Short mmCIF file of C-alpha atoms in Angstrom, two decimals:
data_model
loop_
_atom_site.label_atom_id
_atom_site.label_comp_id
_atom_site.label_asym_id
_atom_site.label_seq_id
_atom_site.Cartn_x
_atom_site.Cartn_y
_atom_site.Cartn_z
CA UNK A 4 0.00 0.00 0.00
CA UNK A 5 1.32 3.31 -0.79
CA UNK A 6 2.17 5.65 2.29
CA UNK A 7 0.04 8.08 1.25
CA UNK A 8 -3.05 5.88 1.48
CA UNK A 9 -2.52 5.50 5.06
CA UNK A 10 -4.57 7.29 7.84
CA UNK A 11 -2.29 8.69 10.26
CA UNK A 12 -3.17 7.82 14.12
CA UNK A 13 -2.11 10.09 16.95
CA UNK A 14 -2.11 7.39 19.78
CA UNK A 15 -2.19 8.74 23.64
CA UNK A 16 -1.73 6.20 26.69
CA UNK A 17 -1.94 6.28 30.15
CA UNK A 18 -3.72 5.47 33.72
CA UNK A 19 -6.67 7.74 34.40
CA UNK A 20 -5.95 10.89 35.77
CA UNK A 21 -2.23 10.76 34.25
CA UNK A 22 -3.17 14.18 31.23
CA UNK A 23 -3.97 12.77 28.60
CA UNK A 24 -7.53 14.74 28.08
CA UNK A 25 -5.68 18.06 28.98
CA UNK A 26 -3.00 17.45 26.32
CA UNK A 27 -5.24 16.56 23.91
CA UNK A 28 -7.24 19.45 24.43
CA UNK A 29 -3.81 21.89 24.48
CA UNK A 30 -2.96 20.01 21.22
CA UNK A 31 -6.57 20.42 19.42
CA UNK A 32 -6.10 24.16 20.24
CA UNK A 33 -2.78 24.74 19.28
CA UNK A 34 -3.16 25.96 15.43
CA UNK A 35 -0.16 24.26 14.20
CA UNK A 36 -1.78 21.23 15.01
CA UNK A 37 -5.19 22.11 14.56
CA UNK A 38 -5.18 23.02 10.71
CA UNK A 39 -8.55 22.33 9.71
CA UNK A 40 -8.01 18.30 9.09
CA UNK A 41 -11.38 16.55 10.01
CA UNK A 42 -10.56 14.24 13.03
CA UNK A 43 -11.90 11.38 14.83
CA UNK A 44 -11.31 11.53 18.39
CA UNK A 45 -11.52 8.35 20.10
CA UNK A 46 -12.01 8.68 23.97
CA UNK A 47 -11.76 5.22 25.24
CA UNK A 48 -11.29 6.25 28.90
CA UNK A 49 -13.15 9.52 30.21
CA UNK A 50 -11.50 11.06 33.48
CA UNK A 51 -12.28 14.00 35.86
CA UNK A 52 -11.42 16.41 32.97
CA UNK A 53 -14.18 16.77 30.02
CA UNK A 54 -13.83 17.95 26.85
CA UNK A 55 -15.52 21.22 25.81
CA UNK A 56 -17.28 20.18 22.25
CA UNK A 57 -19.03 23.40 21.62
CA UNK A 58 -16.38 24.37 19.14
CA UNK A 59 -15.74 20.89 17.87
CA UNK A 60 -17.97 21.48 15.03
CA UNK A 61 -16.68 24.06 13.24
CA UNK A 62 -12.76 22.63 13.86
CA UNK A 63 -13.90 19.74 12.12
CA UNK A 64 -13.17 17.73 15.36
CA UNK A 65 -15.73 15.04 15.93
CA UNK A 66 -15.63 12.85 19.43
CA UNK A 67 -16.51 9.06 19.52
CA UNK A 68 -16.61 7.71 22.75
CA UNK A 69 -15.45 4.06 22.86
CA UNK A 70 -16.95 2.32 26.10
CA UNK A 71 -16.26 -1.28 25.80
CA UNK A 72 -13.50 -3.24 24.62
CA UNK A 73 -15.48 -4.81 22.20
CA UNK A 74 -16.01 -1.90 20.24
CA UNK A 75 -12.67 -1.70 19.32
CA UNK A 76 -12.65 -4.10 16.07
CA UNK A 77 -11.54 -3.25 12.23
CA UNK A 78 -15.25 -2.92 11.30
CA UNK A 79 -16.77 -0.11 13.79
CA UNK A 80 -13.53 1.98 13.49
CA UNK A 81 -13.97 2.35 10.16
CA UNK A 82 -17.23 2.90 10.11
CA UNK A 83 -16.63 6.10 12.88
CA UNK A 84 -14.08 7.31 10.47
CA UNK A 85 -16.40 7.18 7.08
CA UNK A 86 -19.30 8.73 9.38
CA UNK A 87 -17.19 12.19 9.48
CA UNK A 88 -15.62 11.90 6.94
CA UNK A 89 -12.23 11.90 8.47
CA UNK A 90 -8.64 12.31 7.20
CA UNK A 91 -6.43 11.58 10.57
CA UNK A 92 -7.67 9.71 14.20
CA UNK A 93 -6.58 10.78 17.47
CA UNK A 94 -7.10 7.86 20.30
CA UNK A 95 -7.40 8.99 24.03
CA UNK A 96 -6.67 5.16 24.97
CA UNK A 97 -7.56 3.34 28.08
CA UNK A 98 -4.52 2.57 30.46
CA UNK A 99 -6.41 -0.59 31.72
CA UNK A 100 -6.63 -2.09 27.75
CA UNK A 101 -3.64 -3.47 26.37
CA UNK A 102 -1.38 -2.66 23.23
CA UNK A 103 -2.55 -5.45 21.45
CA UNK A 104 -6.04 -5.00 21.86
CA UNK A 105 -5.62 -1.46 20.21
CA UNK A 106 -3.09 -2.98 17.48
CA UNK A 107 -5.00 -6.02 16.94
CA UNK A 108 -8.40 -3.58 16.21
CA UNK A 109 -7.00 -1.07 13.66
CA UNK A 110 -8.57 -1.00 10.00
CA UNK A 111 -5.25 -2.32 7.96
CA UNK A 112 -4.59 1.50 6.48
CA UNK A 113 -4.34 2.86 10.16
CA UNK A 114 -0.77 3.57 10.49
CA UNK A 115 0.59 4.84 14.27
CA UNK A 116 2.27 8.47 13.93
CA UNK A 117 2.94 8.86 17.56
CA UNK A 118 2.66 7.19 20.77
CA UNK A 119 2.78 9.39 23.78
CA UNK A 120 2.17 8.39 27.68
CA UNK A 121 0.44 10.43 30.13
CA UNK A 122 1.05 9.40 33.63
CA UNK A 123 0.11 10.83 37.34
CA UNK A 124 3.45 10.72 38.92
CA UNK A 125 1.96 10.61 42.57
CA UNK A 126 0.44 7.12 41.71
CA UNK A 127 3.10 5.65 39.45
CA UNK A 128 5.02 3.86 42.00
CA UNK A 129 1.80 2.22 42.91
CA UNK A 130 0.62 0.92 39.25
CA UNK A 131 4.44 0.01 38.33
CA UNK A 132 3.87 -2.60 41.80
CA UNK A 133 0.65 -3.50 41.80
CA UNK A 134 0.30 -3.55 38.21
CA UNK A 135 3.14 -4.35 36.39
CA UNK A 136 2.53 -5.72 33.46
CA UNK A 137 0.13 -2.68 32.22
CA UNK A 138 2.99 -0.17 32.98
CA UNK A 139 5.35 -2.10 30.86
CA UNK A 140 2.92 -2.42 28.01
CA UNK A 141 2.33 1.44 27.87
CA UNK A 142 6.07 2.20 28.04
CA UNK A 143 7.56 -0.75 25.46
CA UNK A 144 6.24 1.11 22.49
CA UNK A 145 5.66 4.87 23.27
CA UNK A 146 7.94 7.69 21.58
CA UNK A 147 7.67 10.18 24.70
CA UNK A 148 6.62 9.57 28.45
CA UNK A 149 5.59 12.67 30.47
CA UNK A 150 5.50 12.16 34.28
CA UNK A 151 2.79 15.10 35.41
CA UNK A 152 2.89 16.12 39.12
CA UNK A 153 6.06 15.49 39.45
CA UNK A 154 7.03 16.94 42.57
CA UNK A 155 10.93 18.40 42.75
CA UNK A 156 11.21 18.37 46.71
CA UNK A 157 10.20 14.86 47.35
CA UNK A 158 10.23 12.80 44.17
CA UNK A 159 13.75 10.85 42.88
CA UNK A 160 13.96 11.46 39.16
CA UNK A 161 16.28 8.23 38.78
CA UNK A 162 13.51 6.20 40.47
CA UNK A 163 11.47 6.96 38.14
CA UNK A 164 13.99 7.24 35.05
CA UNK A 165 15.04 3.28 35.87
CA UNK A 166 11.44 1.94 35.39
CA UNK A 167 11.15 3.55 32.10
CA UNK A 168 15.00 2.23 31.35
CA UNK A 169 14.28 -1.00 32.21
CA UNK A 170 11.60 -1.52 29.26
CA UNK A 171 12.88 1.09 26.76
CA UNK A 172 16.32 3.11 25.74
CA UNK A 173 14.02 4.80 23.31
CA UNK A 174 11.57 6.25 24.77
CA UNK A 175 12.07 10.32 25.88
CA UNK A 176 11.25 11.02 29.27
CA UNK A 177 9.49 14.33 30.43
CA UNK A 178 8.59 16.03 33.68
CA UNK A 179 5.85 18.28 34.35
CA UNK A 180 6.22 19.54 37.90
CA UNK A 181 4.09 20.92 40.55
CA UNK A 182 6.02 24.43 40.69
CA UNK A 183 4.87 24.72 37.23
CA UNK A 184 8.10 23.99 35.02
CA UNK A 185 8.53 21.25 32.78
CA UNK A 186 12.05 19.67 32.62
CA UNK A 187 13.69 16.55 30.39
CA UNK A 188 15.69 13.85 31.41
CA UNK A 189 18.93 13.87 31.02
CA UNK A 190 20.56 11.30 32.48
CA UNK A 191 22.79 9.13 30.51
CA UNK A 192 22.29 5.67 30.23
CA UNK A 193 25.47 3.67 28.85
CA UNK A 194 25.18 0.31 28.35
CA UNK A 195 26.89 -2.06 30.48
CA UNK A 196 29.47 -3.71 28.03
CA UNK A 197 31.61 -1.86 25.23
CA UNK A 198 29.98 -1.27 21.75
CA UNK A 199 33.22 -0.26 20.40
CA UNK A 200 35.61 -3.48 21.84
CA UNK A 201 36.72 -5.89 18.87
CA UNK A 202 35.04 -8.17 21.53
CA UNK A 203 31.48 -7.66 22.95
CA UNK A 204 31.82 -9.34 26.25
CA UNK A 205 27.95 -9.65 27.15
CA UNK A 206 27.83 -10.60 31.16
CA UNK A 207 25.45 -12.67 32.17
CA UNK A 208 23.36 -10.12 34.15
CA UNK A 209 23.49 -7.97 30.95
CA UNK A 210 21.48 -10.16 28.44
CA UNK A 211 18.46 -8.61 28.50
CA UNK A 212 19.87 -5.21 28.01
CA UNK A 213 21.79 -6.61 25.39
CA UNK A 214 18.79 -8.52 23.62
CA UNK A 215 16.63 -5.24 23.73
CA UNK A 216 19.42 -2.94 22.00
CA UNK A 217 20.08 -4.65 19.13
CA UNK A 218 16.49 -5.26 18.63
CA UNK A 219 16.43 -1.56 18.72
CA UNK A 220 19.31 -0.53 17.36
CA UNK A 221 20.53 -3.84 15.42
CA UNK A 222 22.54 -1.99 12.42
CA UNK A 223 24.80 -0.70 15.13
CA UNK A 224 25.98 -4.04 15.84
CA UNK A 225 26.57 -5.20 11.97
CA UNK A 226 29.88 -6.79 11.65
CA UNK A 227 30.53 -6.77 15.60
CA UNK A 228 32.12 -9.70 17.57
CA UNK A 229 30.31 -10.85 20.23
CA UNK A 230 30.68 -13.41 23.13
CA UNK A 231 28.27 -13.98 25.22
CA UNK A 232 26.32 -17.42 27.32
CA UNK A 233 23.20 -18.27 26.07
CA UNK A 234 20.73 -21.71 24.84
CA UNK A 235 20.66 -22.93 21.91
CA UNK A 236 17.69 -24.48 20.20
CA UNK A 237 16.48 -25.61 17.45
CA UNK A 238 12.89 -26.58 16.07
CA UNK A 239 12.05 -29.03 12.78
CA UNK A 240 10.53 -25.94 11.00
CA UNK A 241 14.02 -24.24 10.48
CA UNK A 242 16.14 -23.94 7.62
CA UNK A 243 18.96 -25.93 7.53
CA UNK A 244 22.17 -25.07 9.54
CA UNK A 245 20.24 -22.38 11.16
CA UNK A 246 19.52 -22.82 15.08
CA UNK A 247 17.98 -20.18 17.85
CA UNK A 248 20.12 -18.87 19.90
CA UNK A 249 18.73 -16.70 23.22
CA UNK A 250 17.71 -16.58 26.65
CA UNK A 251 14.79 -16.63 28.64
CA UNK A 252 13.94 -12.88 29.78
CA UNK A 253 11.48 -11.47 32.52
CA UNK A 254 9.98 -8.37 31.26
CA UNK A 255 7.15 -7.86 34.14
CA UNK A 256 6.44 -10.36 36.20
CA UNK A 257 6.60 -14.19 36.18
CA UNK A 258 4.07 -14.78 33.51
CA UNK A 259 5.68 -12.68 30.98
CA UNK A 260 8.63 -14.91 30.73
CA UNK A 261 9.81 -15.37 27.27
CA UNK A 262 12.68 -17.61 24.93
CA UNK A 263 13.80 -14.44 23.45
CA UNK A 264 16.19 -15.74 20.68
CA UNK A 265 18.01 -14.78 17.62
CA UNK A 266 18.37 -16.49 14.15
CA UNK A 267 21.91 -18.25 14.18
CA UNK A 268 23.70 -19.44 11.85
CA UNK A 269 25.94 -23.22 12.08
CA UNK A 270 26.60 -25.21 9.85
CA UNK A 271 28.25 -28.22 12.29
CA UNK A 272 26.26 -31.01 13.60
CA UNK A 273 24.64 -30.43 16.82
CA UNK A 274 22.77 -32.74 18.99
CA UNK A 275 19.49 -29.93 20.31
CA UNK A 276 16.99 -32.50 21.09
CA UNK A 277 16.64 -30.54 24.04
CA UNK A 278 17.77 -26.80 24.59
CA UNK A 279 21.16 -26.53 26.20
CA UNK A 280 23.92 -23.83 27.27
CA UNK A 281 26.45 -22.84 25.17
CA UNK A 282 29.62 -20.49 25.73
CA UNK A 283 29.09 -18.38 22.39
CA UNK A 284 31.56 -16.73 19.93
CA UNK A 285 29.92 -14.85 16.59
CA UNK A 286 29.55 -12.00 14.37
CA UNK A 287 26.34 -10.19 13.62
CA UNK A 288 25.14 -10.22 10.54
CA UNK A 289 22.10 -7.40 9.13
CA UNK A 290 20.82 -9.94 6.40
CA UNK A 291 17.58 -11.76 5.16
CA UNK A 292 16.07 -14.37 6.92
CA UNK A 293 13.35 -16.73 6.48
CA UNK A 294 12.82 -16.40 10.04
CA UNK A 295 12.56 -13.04 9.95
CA UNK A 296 10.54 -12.65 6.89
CA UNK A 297 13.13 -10.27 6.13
CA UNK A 298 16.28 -8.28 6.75
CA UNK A 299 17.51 -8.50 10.88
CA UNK A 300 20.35 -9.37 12.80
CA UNK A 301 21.88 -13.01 11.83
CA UNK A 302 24.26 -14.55 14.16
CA UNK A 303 27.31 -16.67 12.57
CA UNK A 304 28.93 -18.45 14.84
CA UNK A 305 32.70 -19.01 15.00
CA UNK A 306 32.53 -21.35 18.14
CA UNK A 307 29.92 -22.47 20.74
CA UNK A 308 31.20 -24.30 23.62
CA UNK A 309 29.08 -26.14 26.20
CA UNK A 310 28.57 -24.34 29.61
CA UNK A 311 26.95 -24.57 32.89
CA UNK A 312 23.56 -22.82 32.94
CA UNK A 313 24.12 -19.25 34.35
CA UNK A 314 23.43 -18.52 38.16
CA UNK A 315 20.06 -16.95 36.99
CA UNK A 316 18.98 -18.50 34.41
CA UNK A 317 16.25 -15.95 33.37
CA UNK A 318 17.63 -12.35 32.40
CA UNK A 319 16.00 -9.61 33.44
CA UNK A 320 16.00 -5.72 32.76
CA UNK A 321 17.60 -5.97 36.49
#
């Protein structure tokens, strides 16, 4: 499909309370944004603060309120966006509905723009411990994260500044605080080993942080030599000489363990009739893959040597 047949999607996440209605409002007002495009706003989650529609009209916004998950499907979206006529959507979503729900539900020429998260810093703590899984889910994809309430005097930035770490190096990370200025974070976050070594040493304890970056970032790490412990496996289904080589990784909580693995290349017999640890030695590769159904990171192995099973044997984002 050509990119200019897609309907751009303005996507805003967060718990209730966290800003997104008032930033959606600010933005809707703000002419730059607001240039006359008909829009489709989708409130999936309506807080305290209310939107004022008298003027919606004649800016050619037009509200939809979504009130039950299964209202989100391919059909009734599109049908909300023919009704007005629409040329872009803006989504106010609901912090208790997951990614996938949202993903899973959009017409197939709905194409995400922007993802920004809206969160109340004086509850954070509380939703990143009680519910875990939700927080991660709203920060793994998002472009910005803005922290409102943030209070100077008895808040830690780097509490706050690890949680978002821990699920993405992408993600920018704002503060709107209670004395009424708005600072970014600027902490610097290098990673654990050294990008630049003819060597990658991965530790043990840094797989996970290592498994996320060059997902992110894998043409950095084209032609780099790596060593690092991790399982090797293999399933019927793959090519020949190709095996998967990864770890198991915590990203929340216990039930959101996952074999998080990368295609391999080896072209010596193995015996993987069951999973087992391997010492490895390789260089990364940005190629095609069948298992990728496309171009990603391909490891060719120089040597894999067996090992003991590290101390933990499921990496986390520490």
């Amino acid at each position: 499909m050509n990119e200019d047949n897609f309907i751009p999607v303005y996507l805003f996440t967060g718990f209730l309370e966290g800003g997104k209605t008032s930033f959606i409002k600010q933005t809707l007002e703000d002419r730059r944004f607001n240039n006359g495009d008909r829009t489709l706003l989708l409130i999936c989650e309506e807080g305290m603060e209310e939107y004022d529609t008298k003027d919606f009209d004649k800016s050619h916004i037009y509200p939809r309120v979504i009130e039950d998950k299964d209202e989100l499907n391919p059909i009734n979206l599109q049908k909300l966006y023919t009704e007005v006529h629409g040329q872009r959507v803006m989504i106010e979503y609901n912090g208790m509905w997951t990614m996938n729900d949202l993903l899973n539900a959009l017409p197939d020429n709905w194409a995400i723009y922007q993802i920004m998260n809206f969160v109340d810093a004086t509850t954070f703590m509380n939703y990143n411990q009680n519910m875990r899984s939700l927080v991660v889910d709203k920060l793994s994809n998002c472009e910005l994260t803005v922290f409102n309430r943030f209070d100077k005097a008895a808040m830690d930035k780097m509490e706050f500044h690890k949680i978002v770490r821990g699920v993405s190096r992408r993600c920018d990370i704002a503060y709107e605080c209670t004395d009424g200025t708005s600072e970014y974070d600027d902490i610097e976050d290098p990673l654990p080993f050294d990008i630049n070594a003819d060597t990658i040493v991965v530790e043990d304890r840094d797989y996970a942080l290592w498994y996320r970056d060059i997902n992110e970032e894998p043409e950095k790490y084209d032609g780099k030599r790596i060593k690092l412990k991790a399982m090797a496996a293999m399933n019927p289904k793959f090519p020949k000489g190709t095996i998967a080589l990864g770890r198991k990784i915590m990203t929340c909580c216990v039930e959101d363990i996952t074999f998080c693995w990368l295609a391999t290349l080896y072209d010596k017999e193995i015996d993987l009739t069951r999973p087992k640890w391997f010492n490895a030695t390789f260089t990364v590769k940005m190629q095609k893959h069948k298992l990728y159904k496309g171009k990603g990171p391909v490891l060719v192995v120089e040597e894999l040597t067996p090992a003991e099973a590290p101390a933990q044997e499921v990496a986390t984002f520490y």
